[in-house]
Amino acid sequence: MTEPTPDPLEGLRERLVAPGEVLTGTVAGFDGGDVLVLLDGDAPGLPSGRVPGHELTWRRVQHPSDVLAVGQRIRAEVTMRDGRGGGTLLSGRATEDEALYRFLRGVGRGDVVAGTVSSVHPFGVFVRLDGEPAHPVYEGTGFVNVPELSWSRFDDPADVVAPGQRIAARVLVADTRRGQVALSLKALQEDPWDALALDVGDVVAGPVTRIVPFGVFVRVEAFAEGLVHSDELGGRSVEEGQELRVRVLEVDRARRRLRLGLAR
C-alpha cells in the first residue's frame, strides 16, 4: 500500500497557530498589498507566511515593495492562521520598533502603571507611561477609552482628566500590533454600585437624561441611570432635563442596570 506523501508544511503550520510568537523568514514576493514570506523551516518555494499591507509598518507606504525587496530578511509576530491558504498571518509593525516591542511585552494584564496625560479627545485619552520609548505614531503608548475613565457620568473626557495630569491606571491589555497599552482609570476606583443604597420600592427623583423609542432614562445617582419603559409612561410626554419622581422596580447590580416606573 502506497504511503501518502507527507505535507512538508504540516508540522510548521501546527506550530504557528499560537499568536505572539516571533518568526523570521525571507520575503518571497508580493500579493497585491500583502507580503509573502518564506518562513525559516518552510519547504523551498512554498512560503507559508503572509503580512497584510496594513500590518507591515508604522510608516505610510504606497506598496510594500517601497520598503521591502524579494530576498530580504524579515522578522514578524504571528497573529493567526491564514484562512485563505492555511498559512500564517504575521504583523511586521508589531516588532518594527524594537524598543516599543520590548516595552509592550514587559507590561502585563492587571499591572498598575503610572504616566502623564498627553492629550484628551472625545474618543479617549492618550497617556505617556513612565519608562516608555517614543511612539512612532501616537502621543503616548497608553490609551484610556471613554467608558474606562470614571464610574461617574460626564459629558466630556476633559471633565475627568487634563493634559499634564499624573495618573495611575490598571492595564487591560498590552497590544503589540496596535502598539498600545489599553488602560482603565475606573478599575482603581471604588465601584459605587457596590454601595448603591437603592432597593426595590424606593421612590426617588431625577432628571431625564435620554429619550429613546422604548422609554426614557432617568439619572437617580451621579453614576446610575435607570430606564422607565414607555409602557410605564402611559403616553405621558417628557423632555430631556425634566425632573421625574420614579419608583425602583428592579436593581441588577451585576449588570449595573435599574428598571424604573413612574411614582404615582
mmCIF file of C-alpha atoms in Angstrom:
data_model
loop_
_atom_site.group_PDB
_atom_site.id
_atom_site.type_symbol
_atom_site.label_atom_id
_atom_site.label_comp_id
_atom_site.label_asym_id
_atom_site.label_seq_id
_atom_site.Cartn_x
_atom_site.Cartn_y
_atom_site.Cartn_z
ATOM 1 C CA MET A 1 0.000 0.000 0.000
ATOM 2 C CA THR A 2 1.421 3.387 -1.000
ATOM 3 C CA GLU A 3 2.010 5.768 1.879
ATOM 4 C CA PRO A 4 0.584 9.293 1.369
ATOM 5 C CA THR A 5 3.142 11.947 0.612
ATOM 6 C CA PRO A 6 3.695 14.000 3.785
ATOM 7 C CA ASP A 7 2.923 17.686 3.676
ATOM 8 C CA PRO A 8 6.274 19.454 4.261
ATOM 9 C CA LEU A 9 4.435 22.358 5.989
ATOM 10 C CA GLU A 10 2.198 20.299 8.244
ATOM 11 C CA GLY A 11 4.408 20.361 11.326
ATOM 12 C CA LEU A 12 5.279 24.017 10.883
ATOM 13 C CA ARG A 13 1.676 25.072 10.388
ATOM 14 C CA GLU A 14 0.661 23.344 13.587
ATOM 15 C CA ARG A 15 3.435 25.174 15.412
ATOM 16 C CA LEU A 16 2.425 28.593 14.092
ATOM 17 C CA VAL A 17 -1.100 28.772 15.421
ATOM 18 C CA ALA A 18 -0.114 30.476 18.691
ATOM 19 C CA PRO A 19 -0.356 34.271 18.322
ATOM 20 C CA GLY A 20 2.508 36.265 19.754
ATOM 21 C CA GLU A 21 5.371 34.092 18.561
ATOM 22 C CA VAL A 22 8.063 35.989 16.663
ATOM 23 C CA LEU A 23 9.315 34.333 13.479
ATOM 24 C CA THR A 24 11.923 35.128 10.856
ATOM 25 C CA GLY A 25 11.952 34.466 7.160
ATOM 26 C CA THR A 26 12.669 35.807 3.697
ATOM 27 C CA VAL A 27 10.441 37.959 1.506
ATOM 28 C CA ALA A 28 9.281 35.661 -1.289
ATOM 29 C CA GLY A 29 7.075 38.078 -3.222
ATOM 30 C CA PHE A 30 4.003 40.275 -3.111
ATOM 31 C CA ASP A 31 0.312 39.564 -3.475
ATOM 32 C CA GLY A 32 -1.349 42.907 -4.066
ATOM 33 C CA GLY A 33 -0.560 44.870 -0.921
ATOM 34 C CA ASP A 34 0.461 41.787 1.085
ATOM 35 C CA VAL A 35 3.944 40.385 1.593
ATOM 36 C CA LEU A 36 4.550 36.662 1.101
ATOM 37 C CA VAL A 37 7.184 35.255 3.445
ATOM 38 C CA LEU A 38 9.185 32.047 3.178
ATOM 39 C CA LEU A 39 9.466 31.341 6.874
ATOM 40 C CA ASP A 40 12.536 29.632 8.241
ATOM 41 C CA GLY A 41 11.660 25.946 8.057
ATOM 42 C CA ASP A 42 9.334 26.237 5.053
ATOM 43 C CA ALA A 43 9.918 23.961 2.112
ATOM 44 C CA PRO A 44 11.719 25.812 -0.728
ATOM 45 C CA GLY A 45 9.285 27.690 -2.931
ATOM 46 C CA LEU A 46 6.364 27.216 -0.528
ATOM 47 C CA PRO A 47 6.053 30.420 1.535
ATOM 48 C CA SER A 48 3.558 29.943 4.354
ATOM 49 C CA GLY A 49 3.746 33.434 5.875
ATOM 50 C CA ARG A 50 1.693 36.458 4.856
ATOM 51 C CA VAL A 51 1.965 40.025 6.145
ATOM 52 C CA PRO A 52 -1.178 42.025 5.252
ATOM 53 C CA GLY A 53 -0.394 45.501 3.967
ATOM 54 C CA HIS A 54 -1.896 47.259 6.999
ATOM 55 C CA GLU A 55 0.277 45.134 9.308
ATOM 56 C CA LEU A 56 3.558 45.825 7.542
ATOM 57 C CA THR A 57 4.902 49.053 9.023
ATOM 58 C CA TRP A 58 4.078 52.146 11.072
ATOM 59 C CA ARG A 59 5.191 54.241 8.099
ATOM 60 C CA ARG A 60 2.900 55.339 5.272
ATOM 61 C CA VAL A 61 3.788 53.439 2.095
ATOM 62 C CA GLN A 62 2.076 53.077 -1.269
ATOM 63 C CA HIS A 63 3.198 49.474 -1.759
ATOM 64 C CA PRO A 64 5.225 47.036 0.360
ATOM 65 C CA SER A 65 7.912 46.990 -2.338
ATOM 66 C CA ASP A 66 8.688 50.576 -1.287
ATOM 67 C CA VAL A 67 10.222 49.245 1.941
ATOM 68 C CA LEU A 68 10.970 45.572 1.221
ATOM 69 C CA ALA A 69 12.635 43.620 -1.579
ATOM 70 C CA VAL A 70 12.364 39.992 -2.601
ATOM 71 C CA GLY A 71 15.065 38.062 -0.773
ATOM 72 C CA GLN A 72 15.202 40.480 2.140
ATOM 73 C CA ARG A 73 15.115 39.035 5.648
ATOM 74 C CA ILE A 74 12.079 39.885 7.770
ATOM 75 C CA ARG A 75 11.054 39.439 11.421
ATOM 76 C CA ALA A 76 7.368 39.485 12.370
ATOM 77 C CA GLU A 77 4.873 38.430 15.014
ATOM 78 C CA VAL A 78 2.302 35.679 14.460
ATOM 79 C CA THR A 79 -1.290 36.909 14.559
ATOM 80 C CA MET A 80 -3.363 33.939 13.375
ATOM 81 C CA ARG A 81 -3.778 31.165 10.811
ATOM 82 C CA ASP A 82 -4.448 32.424 7.299
ATOM 83 C CA GLY A 83 -7.916 31.145 6.444
ATOM 84 C CA ARG A 84 -7.326 31.587 2.716
ATOM 85 C CA GLY A 85 -4.245 29.452 2.307
ATOM 86 C CA GLY A 86 -3.704 27.622 5.569
ATOM 87 C CA GLY A 87 -0.505 29.532 6.234
ATOM 88 C CA THR A 88 0.282 32.077 8.923
ATOM 89 C CA LEU A 89 -0.683 35.714 9.165
ATOM 90 C CA LEU A 90 2.031 37.976 10.540
ATOM 91 C CA SER A 91 2.468 41.535 11.771
ATOM 92 C CA GLY A 92 5.649 43.326 10.782
ATOM 93 C CA ARG A 93 4.861 46.567 12.586
ATOM 94 C CA ALA A 94 4.442 44.712 15.892
ATOM 95 C CA THR A 95 8.200 44.127 16.001
ATOM 96 C CA GLU A 96 9.357 47.012 13.784
ATOM 97 C CA ASP A 97 10.296 49.258 16.716
ATOM 98 C CA GLU A 98 12.380 47.023 18.959
ATOM 99 C CA ALA A 99 12.242 49.360 21.972
ATOM 100 C CA LEU A 100 8.455 49.680 21.739
ATOM 101 C CA TYR A 101 8.043 45.929 21.263
ATOM 102 C CA ARG A 102 10.135 45.117 24.333
ATOM 103 C CA PHE A 103 8.270 47.700 26.410
ATOM 104 C CA LEU A 104 4.854 46.328 25.448
ATOM 105 C CA ARG A 105 5.932 42.730 26.076
ATOM 106 C CA GLY A 106 7.039 43.787 29.543
ATOM 107 C CA VAL A 107 3.606 45.117 30.514
ATOM 108 C CA GLY A 108 1.152 42.566 31.881
ATOM 109 C CA ARG A 109 -2.616 42.470 32.164
ATOM 110 C CA GLY A 110 -3.637 43.707 35.607
ATOM 111 C CA ASP A 111 -0.445 45.695 36.219
ATOM 112 C CA VAL A 112 -0.849 49.118 37.790
ATOM 113 C CA VAL A 113 1.132 51.721 35.856
ATOM 114 C CA ALA A 114 1.719 55.453 36.145
ATOM 115 C CA GLY A 115 2.022 58.113 33.497
ATOM 116 C CA THR A 116 1.177 61.603 32.310
ATOM 117 C CA VAL A 117 -1.859 62.533 30.238
ATOM 118 C CA SER A 118 -0.548 63.743 26.881
ATOM 119 C CA SER A 119 -3.817 64.611 25.128
ATOM 120 C CA VAL A 120 -7.561 64.419 25.647
ATOM 121 C CA HIS A 121 -10.007 63.687 22.814
ATOM 122 C CA PRO A 122 -13.745 62.940 22.559
ATOM 123 C CA PHE A 123 -12.861 59.303 21.784
ATOM 124 C CA GLY A 124 -10.374 58.803 24.649
ATOM 125 C CA VAL A 125 -7.165 59.838 26.359
ATOM 126 C CA PHE A 126 -3.538 59.245 25.381
ATOM 127 C CA VAL A 127 -1.052 58.695 28.207
ATOM 128 C CA ARG A 128 2.753 58.729 28.208
ATOM 129 C CA LEU A 129 3.622 55.863 30.503
ATOM 130 C CA ASP A 130 6.658 56.082 32.731
ATOM 131 C CA GLY A 131 9.595 54.379 31.021
ATOM 132 C CA GLU A 132 8.008 54.084 27.590
ATOM 133 C CA PRO A 133 10.022 54.777 24.419
ATOM 134 C CA ALA A 134 8.912 57.438 21.957
ATOM 135 C CA HIS A 135 5.967 56.094 19.986
ATOM 136 C CA PRO A 136 6.295 56.175 16.168
ATOM 137 C CA VAL A 137 2.693 57.379 15.721
ATOM 138 C CA TYR A 138 0.707 58.052 18.883
ATOM 139 C CA GLU A 139 1.028 60.747 21.542
ATOM 140 C CA GLY A 140 1.649 58.085 24.141
ATOM 141 C CA THR A 141 1.729 54.318 24.457
ATOM 142 C CA GLY A 142 -1.143 54.286 26.956
ATOM 143 C CA PHE A 143 -4.755 54.843 25.932
ATOM 144 C CA VAL A 144 -7.926 55.098 28.009
ATOM 145 C CA ASN A 145 -11.228 54.567 26.213
ATOM 146 C CA VAL A 146 -14.025 56.870 27.377
ATOM 147 C CA PRO A 147 -16.008 54.182 29.310
ATOM 148 C CA GLU A 148 -12.865 53.360 31.351
ATOM 149 C CA LEU A 149 -12.326 56.913 32.651
ATOM 150 C CA SER A 150 -14.783 57.039 35.533
ATOM 151 C CA TRP A 151 -17.813 55.439 37.140
ATOM 152 C CA SER A 152 -19.473 58.842 37.325
ATOM 153 C CA ARG A 153 -21.384 60.288 34.408
ATOM 154 C CA PHE A 154 -19.589 63.005 32.432
ATOM 155 C CA ASP A 155 -20.179 64.815 29.151
ATOM 156 C CA ASP A 156 -16.576 65.326 28.064
ATOM 157 C CA PRO A 157 -13.359 63.398 28.894
ATOM 158 C CA ALA A 158 -11.844 66.817 29.639
ATOM 159 C CA ASP A 159 -14.150 66.928 32.666
ATOM 160 C CA VAL A 160 -12.244 63.950 34.110
ATOM 161 C CA VAL A 161 -8.563 64.469 33.187
ATOM 162 C CA ALA A 162 -6.387 67.182 31.660
ATOM 163 C CA PRO A 163 -3.122 67.211 29.680
ATOM 164 C CA GLY A 164 -0.129 67.141 32.004
ATOM 165 C CA GLN A 165 -2.047 65.411 34.792
ATOM 166 C CA ARG A 166 -0.349 62.484 36.513
ATOM 167 C CA ILE A 167 -2.478 59.349 36.705
ATOM 168 C CA ALA A 168 -2.332 55.740 37.825
ATOM 169 C CA ALA A 169 -4.249 53.100 35.885
ATOM 170 C CA ARG A 170 -4.697 49.367 35.581
ATOM 171 C CA VAL A 171 -3.574 47.604 32.407
ATOM 172 C CA LEU A 172 -6.373 45.890 30.481
ATOM 173 C CA VAL A 173 -4.165 44.619 27.657
ATOM 174 C CA ALA A 174 -0.827 45.433 26.032
ATOM 175 C CA ASP A 175 -1.252 45.054 22.273
ATOM 176 C CA THR A 176 1.932 44.855 20.190
ATOM 177 C CA ARG A 177 0.006 45.018 16.908
ATOM 178 C CA ARG A 178 -1.747 48.251 17.886
ATOM 179 C CA GLY A 179 1.330 49.491 19.696
ATOM 180 C CA GLN A 180 -0.772 50.448 22.681
ATOM 181 C CA VAL A 181 -1.499 49.671 26.299
ATOM 182 C CA ALA A 182 -5.232 49.798 26.988
ATOM 183 C CA LEU A 183 -5.781 51.320 30.424
ATOM 184 C CA SER A 184 -8.596 51.742 32.930
ATOM 185 C CA LEU A 185 -8.799 54.529 35.483
ATOM 186 C CA LYS A 186 -12.061 53.356 36.986
ATOM 187 C CA ALA A 187 -10.576 49.912 37.709
ATOM 188 C CA LEU A 188 -8.657 51.620 40.532
ATOM 189 C CA GLN A 189 -11.747 53.481 41.745
ATOM 190 C CA GLU A 190 -14.273 52.047 44.170
ATOM 191 C CA ASP A 191 -17.254 50.675 42.285
ATOM 192 C CA PRO A 192 -20.140 52.833 43.525
ATOM 193 C CA TRP A 193 -22.651 50.149 42.579
ATOM 194 C CA ASP A 194 -21.305 48.094 45.481
ATOM 195 C CA ALA A 195 -22.621 50.764 47.844
ATOM 196 C CA LEU A 196 -25.812 51.624 45.958
ATOM 197 C CA ALA A 197 -28.420 52.296 48.625
ATOM 198 C CA LEU A 198 -31.475 51.952 46.382
ATOM 199 C CA ASP A 199 -33.770 48.957 46.655
ATOM 200 C CA VAL A 200 -36.968 47.783 45.021
ATOM 201 C CA GLY A 201 -39.870 50.003 46.026
ATOM 202 C CA ASP A 202 -37.803 53.105 46.812
ATOM 203 C CA VAL A 203 -39.086 56.377 45.368
ATOM 204 C CA VAL A 204 -36.515 58.903 44.151
ATOM 205 C CA ALA A 205 -36.386 61.894 41.812
ATOM 206 C CA GLY A 206 -34.008 62.674 38.984
ATOM 207 C CA PRO A 207 -33.680 64.354 35.591
ATOM 208 C CA VAL A 208 -34.472 62.721 32.262
ATOM 209 C CA THR A 209 -31.113 62.244 30.527
ATOM 210 C CA ARG A 210 -32.122 60.446 27.326
ATOM 211 C CA ILE A 211 -35.282 59.813 25.360
ATOM 212 C CA VAL A 212 -35.308 56.618 23.310
ATOM 213 C CA PRO A 213 -38.043 54.909 21.252
ATOM 214 C CA PHE A 214 -38.797 52.459 24.076
ATOM 215 C CA GLY A 215 -38.763 54.863 27.012
ATOM 216 C CA VAL A 216 -36.644 57.380 28.887
ATOM 217 C CA PHE A 217 -33.576 57.189 31.093
ATOM 218 C CA VAL A 218 -33.612 58.970 34.431
ATOM 219 C CA ARG A 219 -30.499 59.715 36.489
ATOM 220 C CA VAL A 220 -31.026 58.643 40.094
ATOM 221 C CA GLU A 221 -27.367 58.800 41.221
ATOM 222 C CA ALA A 222 -24.288 60.540 39.830
ATOM 223 C CA PHE A 223 -23.198 57.174 38.404
ATOM 224 C CA ALA A 224 -26.522 55.439 37.812
ATOM 225 C CA GLU A 225 -29.378 55.844 35.358
ATOM 226 C CA GLY A 226 -32.491 53.729 35.082
ATOM 227 C CA LEU A 227 -34.936 53.039 32.285
ATOM 228 C CA VAL A 228 -38.583 53.991 32.529
ATOM 229 C CA HIS A 229 -40.181 51.879 29.829
ATOM 230 C CA SER A 230 -42.689 53.558 27.534
ATOM 231 C CA ASP A 231 -45.410 51.291 28.966
ATOM 232 C CA GLU A 232 -44.764 52.866 32.358
ATOM 233 C CA LEU A 233 -45.123 56.374 30.954
ATOM 234 C CA GLY A 234 -48.705 55.740 29.896
ATOM 235 C CA GLY A 235 -48.451 58.159 26.991
ATOM 236 C CA ARG A 236 -47.092 60.961 29.155
ATOM 237 C CA SER A 237 -44.883 63.422 27.255
ATOM 238 C CA VAL A 238 -41.491 64.192 28.818
ATOM 239 C CA GLU A 239 -38.452 66.238 27.846
ATOM 240 C CA GLU A 240 -34.734 65.901 28.498
ATOM 241 C CA GLY A 241 -33.820 67.626 31.742
ATOM 242 C CA GLN A 242 -37.324 67.259 33.167
ATOM 243 C CA GLU A 243 -37.436 66.056 36.774
ATOM 244 C CA LEU A 244 -39.387 62.848 37.356
ATOM 245 C CA ARG A 245 -40.349 61.002 40.532
ATOM 246 C CA VAL A 246 -39.759 57.334 39.916
ATOM 247 C CA ARG A 247 -40.111 54.072 41.785
ATOM 248 C CA VAL A 248 -37.400 51.429 41.663
ATOM 249 C CA LEU A 249 -38.806 48.254 40.092
ATOM 250 C CA GLU A 250 -35.608 46.226 39.707
ATOM 251 C CA VAL A 251 -31.953 46.516 40.738
ATOM 252 C CA ASP A 252 -29.449 44.431 38.751
ATOM 253 C CA ARG A 253 -26.087 45.158 40.388
ATOM 254 C CA ALA A 254 -24.226 42.533 38.364
ATOM 255 C CA ARG A 255 -25.219 44.212 35.078
ATOM 256 C CA ARG A 256 -25.372 47.700 36.641
ATOM 257 C CA ARG A 257 -28.913 48.296 35.492
ATOM 258 C CA LEU A 258 -32.019 49.807 37.057
ATOM 259 C CA ARG A 259 -35.612 49.420 35.932
ATOM 260 C CA LEU A 260 -37.877 52.237 36.985
ATOM 261 C CA GLY A 261 -41.519 53.206 36.880
ATOM 262 C CA LEU A 262 -43.314 56.471 37.476
ATOM 263 C CA ALA A 263 -44.163 57.092 41.109
ATOM 264 C CA ARG A 264 -47.861 57.708 41.475
#
